[in-house]
Tab-separated table of C-alpha atoms in Angstrom:
chain	number	residue	atom	x	y	z
A	28	MET	CA	26.567	75.775	53.056
A	29	ASP	CA	25.048	72.714	54.721
A	30	ARG	CA	27.129	70.403	52.549
A	31	ASN	CA	30.443	71.789	53.892
A	32	GLY	CA	30.510	70.201	57.351
A	33	ILE	CA	33.573	71.888	58.850
A	34	LEU	CA	32.836	75.297	57.368
A	35	ASP	CA	29.277	75.087	58.613
A	36	GLU	CA	30.576	74.229	62.074
A	37	LEU	CA	32.834	77.292	61.983
A	38	VAL	CA	29.880	79.463	60.985
A	39	ARG	CA	27.847	78.013	63.866
A	40	GLU	CA	30.663	78.724	66.333
A	41	LEU	CA	31.073	82.285	65.085
A	42	THR	CA	27.313	82.887	65.280
A	43	SER	CA	27.444	82.106	68.989
A	44	LEU	CA	29.621	85.222	69.540
A	45	PRO	CA	27.762	88.370	70.664
A	46	GLY	CA	26.712	90.735	67.879
A	47	ILE	CA	27.437	88.270	65.081
A	48	GLY	CA	24.568	87.042	62.956
A	49	ARG	CA	24.627	84.292	60.342
A	50	LYS	CA	25.586	86.580	57.429
A	51	THR	CA	28.542	88.107	59.299
A	52	ALA	CA	29.583	84.659	60.512
A	53	GLN	CA	29.590	83.363	56.920
A	54	ARG	CA	31.684	86.327	55.761
A	55	LEU	CA	34.189	85.753	58.584
A	56	ALA	CA	34.319	82.008	57.881
A	57	PHE	CA	35.072	82.565	54.186
A	58	HIS	CA	37.680	85.153	55.120
A	59	ILE	CA	39.405	82.664	57.442
A	60	LEU	CA	39.235	80.042	54.678
A	61	LYS	CA	40.919	82.365	52.175
A	62	GLN	CA	43.576	83.588	54.655
A	63	PRO	CA	47.117	82.165	54.505
A	64	SER	CA	47.553	79.338	57.034
A	65	GLU	CA	50.009	81.404	59.134
A	66	ASP	CA	47.391	84.123	59.739
A	67	ALA	CA	44.814	81.570	60.846
A	68	GLU	CA	47.398	79.895	63.105
A	69	ARG	CA	48.202	83.251	64.706
A	70	LEU	CA	44.513	83.832	65.429
A	71	ILE	CA	44.213	80.356	66.981
A	72	ARG	CA	47.341	80.926	69.115
A	73	THR	CA	46.035	84.277	70.359
A	74	ILE	CA	42.625	82.891	71.317
A	75	ARG	CA	44.296	79.975	73.108
A	76	ALA	CA	46.698	82.318	74.935
A	77	VAL	CA	43.816	84.533	76.073
A	78	LYS	CA	42.023	81.527	77.523
A	79	GLU	CA	45.095	80.008	79.128
A	80	LYS	CA	46.981	83.028	80.447
A	81	LEU	CA	44.358	85.576	81.411
A	82	GLY	CA	42.502	85.550	84.693
A	83	LEU	CA	41.222	88.032	87.238
A	84	CYS	CA	43.505	90.282	89.280
A	85	ARG	CA	43.690	89.122	92.887
A	86	GLN	CA	43.360	92.690	94.151
A	87	CYS	CA	40.931	94.521	91.851
A	88	ARG	CA	39.319	91.773	89.695
A	89	ASN	CA	40.452	93.459	86.483
A	90	ILE	CA	41.649	91.147	83.697
A	91	ALA	CA	45.218	90.152	84.511
A	92	GLU	CA	48.070	88.125	83.103
A	93	GLY	CA	49.327	86.639	86.359
A	94	GLU	CA	48.254	87.401	89.941
A	95	LEU	CA	48.035	91.175	89.582
A	96	CYS	CA	46.911	93.308	86.646
A	97	ASP	CA	49.110	95.956	84.964
A	98	ILE	CA	47.371	98.748	86.881
A	99	CYS	CA	47.829	97.183	90.323
A	100	ARG	CA	51.473	96.347	89.506
A	101	ASP	CA	52.283	99.910	88.382
A	102	PRO	CA	54.202	101.627	91.249
A	103	THR	CA	53.480	105.110	89.846
A	104	ARG	CA	49.747	104.700	90.470
A	105	ASP	CA	48.187	106.472	93.451
A	106	ALA	CA	47.287	103.594	95.785
A	107	THR	CA	45.272	105.837	98.113
A	108	ARG	CA	42.435	106.287	95.603
A	109	VAL	CA	40.196	103.530	94.267
A	110	VAL	CA	37.522	103.875	91.604
A	111	VAL	CA	34.777	101.253	91.917
A	112	VAL	CA	33.217	100.144	88.614
A	113	GLU	CA	30.520	97.630	87.683
A	114	ASP	CA	32.533	95.774	85.046
A	115	VAL	CA	35.839	95.634	83.210
A	116	THR	CA	34.510	97.519	80.165
A	117	THR	CA	33.845	100.587	82.341
A	118	LEU	CA	37.386	100.338	83.718
A	119	HIS	CA	38.784	100.378	80.186
A	120	ALA	CA	36.557	103.347	79.248
A	121	LEU	CA	37.979	105.279	82.212
A	122	GLU	CA	41.534	104.202	81.390
A	123	ARG	CA	41.135	105.459	77.818
A	124	THR	CA	40.652	108.992	79.171
A	125	GLY	CA	44.160	108.912	80.662
A	126	GLY	CA	42.989	111.369	83.314
A	127	TYR	CA	42.928	109.063	86.315
A	128	LYS	CA	46.072	107.731	87.948
A	129	GLY	CA	44.681	105.808	90.918
A	130	LEU	CA	43.620	102.168	91.258
A	131	TYR	CA	40.340	100.401	90.488
A	132	HIS	CA	38.036	97.817	91.957
A	133	VAL	CA	35.762	95.856	89.640
A	134	LEU	CA	32.481	94.565	91.075
A	135	ALA	CA	30.663	91.608	89.580
A	136	GLY	CA	27.811	93.836	88.319
A	137	ALA	CA	25.367	96.120	90.096
A	138	LEU	CA	22.702	95.611	92.754
A	139	SER	CA	19.302	95.082	91.234
A	140	PRO	CA	16.310	94.879	93.574
A	141	LEU	CA	14.152	94.340	90.470
A	142	ASP	CA	16.004	91.142	89.613
A	143	GLY	CA	16.921	90.031	93.122
A	144	VAL	CA	20.656	90.702	92.647
A	145	GLY	CA	22.038	91.269	96.132
A	146	PRO	CA	25.371	92.368	97.661
A	147	ALA	CA	26.770	88.821	97.745
A	148	ASP	CA	26.156	88.438	93.999
A	149	ILE	CA	28.314	91.439	93.156
A	150	ARG	CA	31.044	90.564	95.701
A	151	THR	CA	30.958	93.760	97.760
A	152	GLN	CA	32.751	92.001	100.619
A	153	ASP	CA	35.938	91.816	98.499
A	154	LEU	CA	35.976	95.619	98.362
A	155	VAL	CA	35.403	95.924	102.113
A	156	ASP	CA	38.255	93.485	102.816
A	157	ARG	CA	40.536	95.395	100.471
A	158	ILE	CA	39.785	98.719	102.178
A	159	ALA	CA	40.354	97.162	105.600
A	160	GLN	CA	43.744	95.752	104.587
A	161	SER	CA	45.180	98.607	102.488
A	162	LYS	CA	45.910	102.324	102.799
A	163	VAL	CA	42.983	103.529	100.682
A	164	GLU	CA	41.955	107.102	101.578
A	165	GLU	CA	39.258	107.735	98.970
A	166	VAL	CA	36.753	105.536	97.189
A	167	ILE	CA	35.118	106.957	94.044
A	168	VAL	CA	31.966	105.083	93.052
A	169	ALA	CA	31.742	105.080	89.244
A	170	THR	CA	28.652	102.948	88.737
A	171	SER	CA	26.229	103.857	85.916
A	172	PRO	CA	23.614	106.530	86.638
A	173	THR	CA	20.863	103.897	86.322
A	174	ILE	CA	18.592	102.734	89.147
A	175	GLU	CA	20.906	99.710	89.651
A	176	GLY	CA	23.993	101.917	89.690
A	177	GLU	CA	22.390	104.324	92.177
A	178	ALA	CA	21.356	101.443	94.451
A	179	THR	CA	24.920	100.095	94.341
A	180	ALA	CA	26.380	103.524	95.142
A	181	ILE	CA	24.065	104.021	98.140
A	182	TYR	CA	24.798	100.513	99.421
A	183	LEU	CA	28.573	100.987	99.077
A	184	SER	CA	28.443	104.335	100.858
A	185	ARG	CA	26.745	102.600	103.824
A	186	LEU	CA	29.392	99.868	103.835
A	187	ILE	CA	32.400	102.128	103.515
A	188	LYS	CA	31.431	105.109	105.701
A	189	PRO	CA	32.316	103.283	108.977
A	190	PHE	CA	35.956	103.126	107.804
A	191	GLY	CA	36.105	106.914	108.044
A	192	ILE	CA	37.539	107.359	104.554
A	193	ARG	CA	36.284	109.728	101.868
A	194	ILE	CA	33.659	108.249	99.561
A	195	SER	CA	32.459	110.126	96.490
A	196	ARG	CA	30.242	109.477	93.466
A	197	ILE	CA	31.120	110.496	89.906
A	198	ALA	CA	29.130	113.504	88.674
A	199	CYS	CA	25.935	112.942	86.726
A	200	GLY	CA	24.388	115.474	84.400
A	201	VAL	CA	24.367	116.974	80.945
A	202	PRO	CA	26.740	115.351	78.427
A	203	VAL	CA	29.361	117.600	76.818
A	204	GLY	CA	28.167	119.025	73.500
A	205	MET	CA	24.465	118.630	74.272
A	206	ASP	CA	21.887	121.450	74.207
A	207	LEU	CA	20.337	121.943	77.644
A	208	GLU	CA	16.866	122.402	76.165
A	209	TYR	CA	16.865	118.764	75.100
A	210	ALA	CA	17.924	117.366	78.480
A	211	ASP	CA	15.244	115.441	80.367
A	212	GLU	CA	14.145	116.386	83.865
A	213	VAL	CA	16.032	113.653	85.764
A	214	THR	CA	19.290	114.609	84.060
A	215	LEU	CA	18.705	118.303	84.778
A	216	ILE	CA	17.886	117.647	88.454
A	217	LYS	CA	21.037	115.523	88.746
A	218	SER	CA	23.175	118.200	87.099
A	219	LEU	CA	21.767	120.864	89.429
A	220	ASP	CA	22.365	118.644	92.474
A	221	GLY	CA	25.935	118.027	91.354
A	222	ARG	CA	26.769	121.674	90.532
A	223	ARG	CA	30.114	123.095	91.604
A	224	GLU	CA	31.487	126.528	92.298
A	225	ILE	CA	33.401	128.295	89.508
B	27	MET	CA	1.715	99.059	61.276
B	28	SER	CA	-0.269	100.049	64.369
B	29	LEU	CA	0.751	102.895	66.619
B	30	LEU	CA	0.078	102.830	70.360
B	31	LYS	CA	-0.027	106.022	72.419
B	32	THR	CA	-0.588	105.626	76.125
B	33	PRO	CA	0.571	106.733	79.563
B	34	ALA	CA	2.923	104.117	80.985
B	35	VAL	CA	5.158	103.223	83.914
B	36	VAL	CA	8.512	101.559	83.251
B	37	LEU	CA	8.580	98.254	85.131
B	38	LYS	CA	11.917	96.939	83.978
B	39	SER	CA	14.662	97.836	81.569
B	40	ARG	CA	17.458	95.541	80.488
B	41	LYS	CA	20.448	95.837	78.217
B	42	TRP	CA	20.138	94.380	74.744
B	43	GLY	CA	22.831	94.187	72.105
B	44	ASP	CA	25.460	96.906	71.884
B	45	ALA	CA	23.447	99.972	72.772
B	46	ASP	CA	19.776	98.966	72.925
B	47	ARG	CA	17.357	98.255	75.725
B	48	ILE	CA	14.348	95.991	76.078
B	49	VAL	CA	11.864	97.787	78.267
B	50	THR	CA	8.774	96.383	79.991
B	51	PHE	CA	6.030	98.961	80.533
B	52	PHE	CA	2.795	98.801	82.434
B	53	THR	CA	0.503	100.966	80.337
B	54	LEU	CA	-2.880	102.460	81.112
B	55	LYS	CA	-4.544	101.429	77.849
B	56	HIS	CA	-2.734	98.258	76.797
B	57	GLY	CA	-1.568	96.651	80.035
B	58	LYS	CA	1.894	95.142	80.094
B	59	VAL	CA	3.892	95.584	76.889
B	60	ARG	CA	7.529	95.117	75.943
B	61	GLY	CA	9.460	97.146	73.449
B	62	VAL	CA	12.930	97.680	72.055
B	63	ALA	CA	14.524	101.107	72.352
B	64	ARG	CA	17.239	101.351	69.721
B	65	GLY	CA	20.371	103.178	70.859
B	66	ALA	CA	18.889	103.879	74.312
B	67	ARG	CA	22.218	103.302	76.089
B	68	ARG	CA	24.156	105.788	73.991
B	69	MET	CA	25.245	109.014	75.655
B	70	LYS	CA	23.130	111.238	73.417
B	71	SER	CA	20.101	108.965	73.141
B	72	ARG	CA	16.812	110.807	72.631
B	73	PHE	CA	15.253	108.670	75.346
B	74	GLY	CA	17.483	110.128	78.074
B	75	SER	CA	16.385	108.832	81.464
B	76	SER	CA	12.786	108.174	80.411
B	77	LEU	CA	13.355	104.419	80.196
B	78	GLU	CA	14.640	104.080	83.738
B	79	PRO	CA	12.506	101.868	86.008
B	80	PHE	CA	9.588	103.573	87.833
B	81	VAL	CA	9.382	106.538	85.409
B	82	HIS	CA	5.841	107.578	84.488
B	83	CYS	CA	5.803	108.711	80.881
B	84	ASP	CA	3.724	109.230	77.761
B	85	LEU	CA	4.713	106.409	75.488
B	86	VAL	CA	4.514	105.981	71.732
B	87	LEU	CA	5.150	102.486	70.370
B	88	PHE	CA	4.746	100.955	66.954
B	89	GLU	CA	4.431	97.408	65.843
B	90	LYS	CA	6.907	96.020	63.352
B	91	PRO	CA	5.652	93.230	61.107
B	92	GLY	CA	7.319	89.945	61.918
B	93	ASP	CA	8.713	91.208	65.225
B	94	THR	CA	7.335	90.051	68.564
B	95	LEU	CA	8.502	93.205	70.357
B	96	TYR	CA	7.218	96.723	69.817
B	97	ARG	CA	9.590	99.486	68.770
B	98	ILE	CA	9.701	102.388	71.194
B	99	SER	CA	9.356	105.551	69.177
B	100	GLN	CA	8.935	108.317	71.734
B	101	THR	CA	8.767	108.835	75.500
B	102	ASP	CA	7.927	112.036	77.363
B	103	ILE	CA	8.428	111.992	81.120
B	104	ARG	CA	5.383	112.914	83.228
B	105	HIS	CA	6.801	112.052	86.656
B	106	ALA	CA	10.288	110.706	87.216
B	107	PHE	CA	9.903	110.217	90.996
B	108	PRO	CA	13.495	111.383	91.608
B	109	SER	CA	13.128	110.941	95.373
B	110	ILE	CA	12.939	107.151	94.895
B	111	ARG	CA	16.522	107.173	93.606
B	112	THR	CA	17.896	108.748	96.766
B	113	SER	CA	17.162	105.877	99.167
B	114	LEU	CA	17.905	102.169	99.010
B	115	GLU	CA	14.690	101.343	100.882
B	116	ALA	CA	12.640	103.404	98.421
B	117	ILE	CA	14.323	101.717	95.437
B	118	THR	CA	13.613	98.235	96.827
B	119	GLY	CA	10.037	99.217	97.759
B	120	ALA	CA	9.379	100.571	94.275
B	121	ALA	CA	10.975	97.426	92.798
B	122	ARG	CA	8.550	95.243	94.790
B	123	LEU	CA	5.580	97.225	93.459
B	124	ALA	CA	6.821	97.097	89.867
B	125	ASN	CA	7.523	93.361	90.079
B	126	LEU	CA	4.101	92.705	91.581
B	127	ALA	CA	2.221	94.755	88.970
B	128	GLY	CA	4.096	92.837	86.289
B	129	ALA	CA	3.426	89.476	87.908
B	130	VAL	CA	-0.324	89.794	88.521
B	131	THR	CA	-1.270	91.130	85.101
B	132	ALA	CA	-1.073	89.417	81.743
B	133	ASP	CA	0.571	90.884	78.643
B	134	GLY	CA	-1.773	93.243	76.819
B	135	ASP	CA	-4.396	93.125	79.588
B	136	ALA	CA	-5.273	96.709	80.588
B	137	VAL	CA	-6.176	97.086	84.276
B	138	PRO	CA	-6.487	100.856	84.847
B	139	ARG	CA	-7.007	100.563	88.608
B	140	VAL	CA	-3.804	98.539	89.023
B	141	PHE	CA	-2.069	101.212	86.960
B	142	GLN	CA	-3.402	103.930	89.286
B	143	ALA	CA	-2.462	101.947	92.411
B	144	LEU	CA	1.064	101.433	91.042
B	145	LEU	CA	1.451	105.141	90.269
B	146	GLU	CA	0.080	106.131	93.658
B	147	GLY	CA	2.354	103.554	95.312
B	148	LEU	CA	5.476	104.864	93.560
B	149	ARG	CA	4.626	108.418	94.583
B	150	ALA	CA	3.959	107.343	98.184
B	151	VAL	CA	7.139	105.233	98.411
B	152	GLY	CA	9.207	108.179	97.182
B	153	GLU	CA	7.732	110.522	99.774
B	154	SER	CA	7.438	108.090	102.676
B	155	GLY	CA	9.632	108.069	105.739
B	156	ASP	CA	9.078	104.294	105.901
B	157	PRO	CA	9.208	103.115	102.264
B	158	VAL	CA	9.328	99.380	103.128
B	159	LEU	CA	5.999	99.482	104.974
B	160	THR	CA	4.441	101.844	102.423
B	161	ALA	CA	5.416	99.459	99.626
B	162	ALA	CA	3.905	96.503	101.529
B	163	LEU	CA	0.615	98.367	101.957
B	164	TYR	CA	0.491	99.325	98.292
B	165	GLU	CA	1.231	95.709	97.387
B	166	LEU	CA	-2.094	94.919	99.059
B	167	GLU	CA	-3.780	97.609	96.963
B	168	ILE	CA	-2.350	96.226	93.734
B	169	LEU	CA	-3.502	92.735	94.744
B	170	ARG	CA	-6.957	94.112	95.504
B	171	PHE	CA	-7.344	95.773	92.087
B	172	ALA	CA	-5.897	92.747	90.298
B	173	GLY	CA	-8.681	90.671	91.857
B	174	TYR	CA	-6.687	88.933	94.573
B	175	LEU	CA	-7.927	90.708	97.692
B	176	PRO	CA	-7.243	88.408	100.669
B	177	HIS	CA	-10.345	87.506	102.719
B	178	LEU	CA	-9.668	87.954	106.407
B	179	ASP	CA	-13.101	87.967	108.062
B	180	ARG	CA	-13.695	84.204	108.102
B	181	CYS	CA	-12.096	80.836	107.558
B	182	ASN	CA	-11.775	80.489	103.795
B	183	ALA	CA	-12.231	76.714	104.058
B	184	CYS	CA	-15.146	76.164	106.498
B	185	GLN	CA	-16.545	79.754	106.430
B	186	GLN	CA	-16.425	80.074	110.253
B	187	ARG	CA	-16.166	83.744	111.343
B	188	THR	CA	-12.828	84.946	112.774
B	189	ASN	CA	-13.612	85.543	116.436
B	190	GLY	CA	-10.601	85.044	118.692
B	191	GLY	CA	-8.470	81.868	118.696
B	192	THR	CA	-5.458	81.167	116.504
B	193	TRP	CA	-5.771	81.921	112.840
B	194	PHE	CA	-3.473	81.123	109.965
B	195	PHE	CA	-2.972	82.696	106.578
B	196	SER	CA	-3.307	80.313	103.680
B	197	PRO	CA	-2.046	81.805	100.414
B	198	ARG	CA	-3.721	78.978	98.518
B	199	ALA	CA	-7.104	79.673	100.105
B	200	GLY	CA	-6.616	83.416	99.596
B	201	GLY	CA	-6.994	84.454	103.229
B	202	THR	CA	-7.400	83.228	106.785
B	203	VAL	CA	-8.072	79.616	107.773
B	204	CYS	CA	-8.919	78.293	111.222
B	205	SER	CA	-6.670	75.996	113.250
B	206	ALA	CA	-8.761	72.957	112.261
B	207	CYS	CA	-8.744	73.639	108.515
B	208	VAL	CA	-5.054	74.582	108.394
B	209	ARG	CA	-4.207	70.885	108.884
B	210	GLN	CA	-5.755	70.199	105.480
B	211	GLU	CA	-3.606	72.819	103.785
B	212	PRO	CA	-1.019	71.377	101.373
B	213	VAL	CA	1.538	74.114	102.158
B	214	ARG	CA	2.701	75.450	105.509
B	215	CYS	CA	0.818	78.568	106.589
B	216	PRO	CA	1.992	81.290	109.012
B	217	SER	CA	-0.142	82.119	112.033
B	218	VAL	CA	-1.566	85.647	112.142
B	219	SER	CA	-2.117	87.399	115.442
B	220	PRO	CA	-5.393	89.239	116.145
B	221	ALA	CA	-3.429	92.515	116.085
B	222	CYS	CA	-2.042	91.739	112.650
B	223	LEU	CA	-5.498	90.762	111.385
B	224	ALA	CA	-6.923	94.018	112.707
B	225	PHE	CA	-4.119	95.960	111.038
B	226	PHE	CA	-4.708	94.137	107.751
B	227	ARG	CA	-8.432	94.906	107.816
B	228	GLN	CA	-7.767	98.529	108.636
B	229	ALA	CA	-5.272	98.826	105.771
B	230	LEU	CA	-7.738	97.313	103.332
B	231	ARG	CA	-10.543	99.657	104.479
B	232	MET	CA	-8.528	102.853	104.213
B	233	GLU	CA	-8.227	105.174	101.266
B	234	LEU	CA	-5.016	104.887	99.259
B	235	ALA	CA	-3.783	108.343	100.185
B	236	LEU	CA	-4.178	107.675	103.923
B	237	LEU	CA	-2.276	104.369	103.972
B	238	PRO	CA	1.150	105.845	104.860
B	239	ARG	CA	-0.371	107.060	108.171
B	240	LEU	CA	-0.523	103.506	109.530
B	241	LYS	CA	2.293	102.692	111.982
B	242	PRO	CA	2.416	99.027	113.032
B	243	THR	CA	4.714	97.578	115.708
B	244	ALA	CA	7.816	95.582	114.731
B	245	ALA	CA	6.028	92.288	115.477
B	246	ILE	CA	3.012	93.153	113.310
B	247	ARG	CA	5.349	94.381	110.624
B	248	ASN	CA	7.159	91.027	110.532
B	249	GLU	CA	3.900	89.108	110.319
B	250	LEU	CA	2.642	91.460	107.639
B	251	TYR	CA	5.756	91.066	105.475
B	252	ASP	CA	5.683	87.267	105.848
B	253	VAL	CA	2.040	87.051	104.845
B	254	ILE	CA	2.274	89.487	101.940
B	255	GLU	CA	5.435	87.857	100.587
B	256	LEU	CA	3.875	84.418	100.745
B	257	TYR	CA	0.617	85.541	99.170
B	258	VAL	CA	2.320	87.513	96.391
B	259	GLU	CA	4.411	84.466	95.453
B	260	CYS	CA	1.336	82.270	95.426
B	261	VAL	CA	-0.604	84.705	93.236
B	262	ALA	CA	2.345	85.301	90.914
B	263	GLY	CA	3.020	81.568	90.737
B	264	ARG	CA	6.765	82.090	91.095
B	265	ARG	CA	9.421	83.169	93.557
B	266	MET	CA	9.733	86.955	93.563
B	267	PRO	CA	13.168	88.639	93.757
B	268	ARG	CA	14.300	89.019	97.375
B	269	THR	CA	15.069	92.546	98.565
B	270	HIS	CA	15.857	92.133	102.288
B	271	GLY	CA	19.569	91.534	101.662
B	272	VAL	CA	19.924	94.844	99.851
B	273	THR	CA	18.471	97.054	102.565
B	274	GLY	CA	19.741	95.071	105.528
B	275	GLU	CA	16.123	95.035	106.702
B	276	GLU	CA	15.592	93.094	109.941
B	277	ARG	CA	13.435	90.012	109.412
B	278	VAL	CA	12.717	87.164	111.774
B	279	PRO	CA	13.544	83.972	109.880
B	280	GLY	CA	11.546	80.864	110.663
B	281	ARG	CA	9.037	82.679	112.877
B	282	SER	CA	7.172	80.179	115.045
B	283	GLY	CA	3.494	79.494	114.532
B	284	TRP	CA	3.450	77.883	111.126
B	285	ALA	CA	1.098	74.998	110.485
B	286	GLY	CA	-0.214	72.780	107.711
B	287	GLY	CA	1.757	71.313	104.835
B	288	LYS	CA	1.318	67.727	106.011
B	289	VAL	CA	-1.574	66.386	104.007
B	290	ALA	CA	-0.699	66.687	100.367
B	291	GLU	CA	2.688	66.131	98.818
B	292	LYS	CA	1.689	67.580	95.463
B	293	ARG	CA	2.243	71.252	94.642
B	294	PRO	CA	-0.683	73.600	95.267
B	295	VAL	CA	-2.648	74.794	92.259
B	296	TYR	CA	-1.945	78.458	91.899
B	297	ARG	CA	-4.751	80.761	90.914
B	298	SER	CA	-2.783	83.122	88.750
B	299	ARG	CA	-3.784	83.270	85.132
B	300	ALA	CA	-0.980	85.758	84.591
B	301	ALA	CA	1.754	83.408	85.763
B	302	ALA	CA	2.213	81.863	82.350
B	303	HIS	CA	2.810	85.242	80.767
B	304	VAL	CA	5.434	86.529	83.171
């Protein structure tokens, strides 16, 4: 492998991607080598286009082609509700459900007192400015049910409450399909706290 | 392949790979250890919430040959301290305690009394009406049991007794220094009022369980936080994560009455043997 300079360089580049070790990188490199030139060109064009054309949405910080993302541009979306998420991957997980028709706001992570990550690091002021300038009536905090996610949710509730709009937190509790006897005590307490009338 | 079974407190937990976590524990029998929990971030992970920071659990780890990290095999929650998760002040207080316990102890170095002080501190922070102060007082307890108890009854340079006058806190000297000796200090030291000194001494004399009863004034509180923060950073040998911004806690920046820091240009020699391991 070491004797093939360019191929070795490709393997090195592929190894730098998350979740790809040397073996996988070698397999991918050989696959690219064996592919017809047009297929490889298409891959190169797509990677270049992603880097050149994609940026962050001016309004919600989702990935966007242009100033606004597809979700913010969609006039059928309910602009009075905003779900706040920690990162873009969570936004896409929620979008996959197809059950939510409002808008989103993507933070730059979650507050972490353990690591010294503060409100300025996750750009909470952007959300406050957005609420002040738009007709948002409800903010749903969909941060992870981890200690960082909880800290972020509590902090956001303090920031947003003065606006007099509704602020809610997604429910936490027992996952669908799980046996209750195997749930741990924190999860059970959370699910009891978040119970609803039937 | 050795198996470790011990009570432990989760100090820190961070994402690793697609669905794993690397978790730092402070254990009763083996001190600070790190382990990988495979699949811990998946919805139906067997670890559930037991790897969340500040959870007290029974931990089973095993060593994998050729791997520097332990594998986390099993965790059973003893106390989850759910009340900590309901308040931002309690979360930041607990974070300060966890960071301190991690900073003042070396990997694999069991210090049972620090473990007990950390547990007691987490419980107290969760139940306290003033978690920021409670955390600061338990920081002193952790420092005490880690062997870094500050000496406040005399000048730590010339050994003169503290009777009236202006006194300063030198983190390098590990306690108070008089106004003459503070000029020889290589780093700037905050002044400590007699009231703050009295409060400090009282806090260090009291039993752990009674600490939350202490109610200092805002001025003493500010002095106390300044001194503890400075001392903790000196002992840890590094800058600790800041938490004031998260809670919106009122602090007085650049409080007057600092002295020293004029003699030596070189960095002070920190006393922490644990610093290299953190």
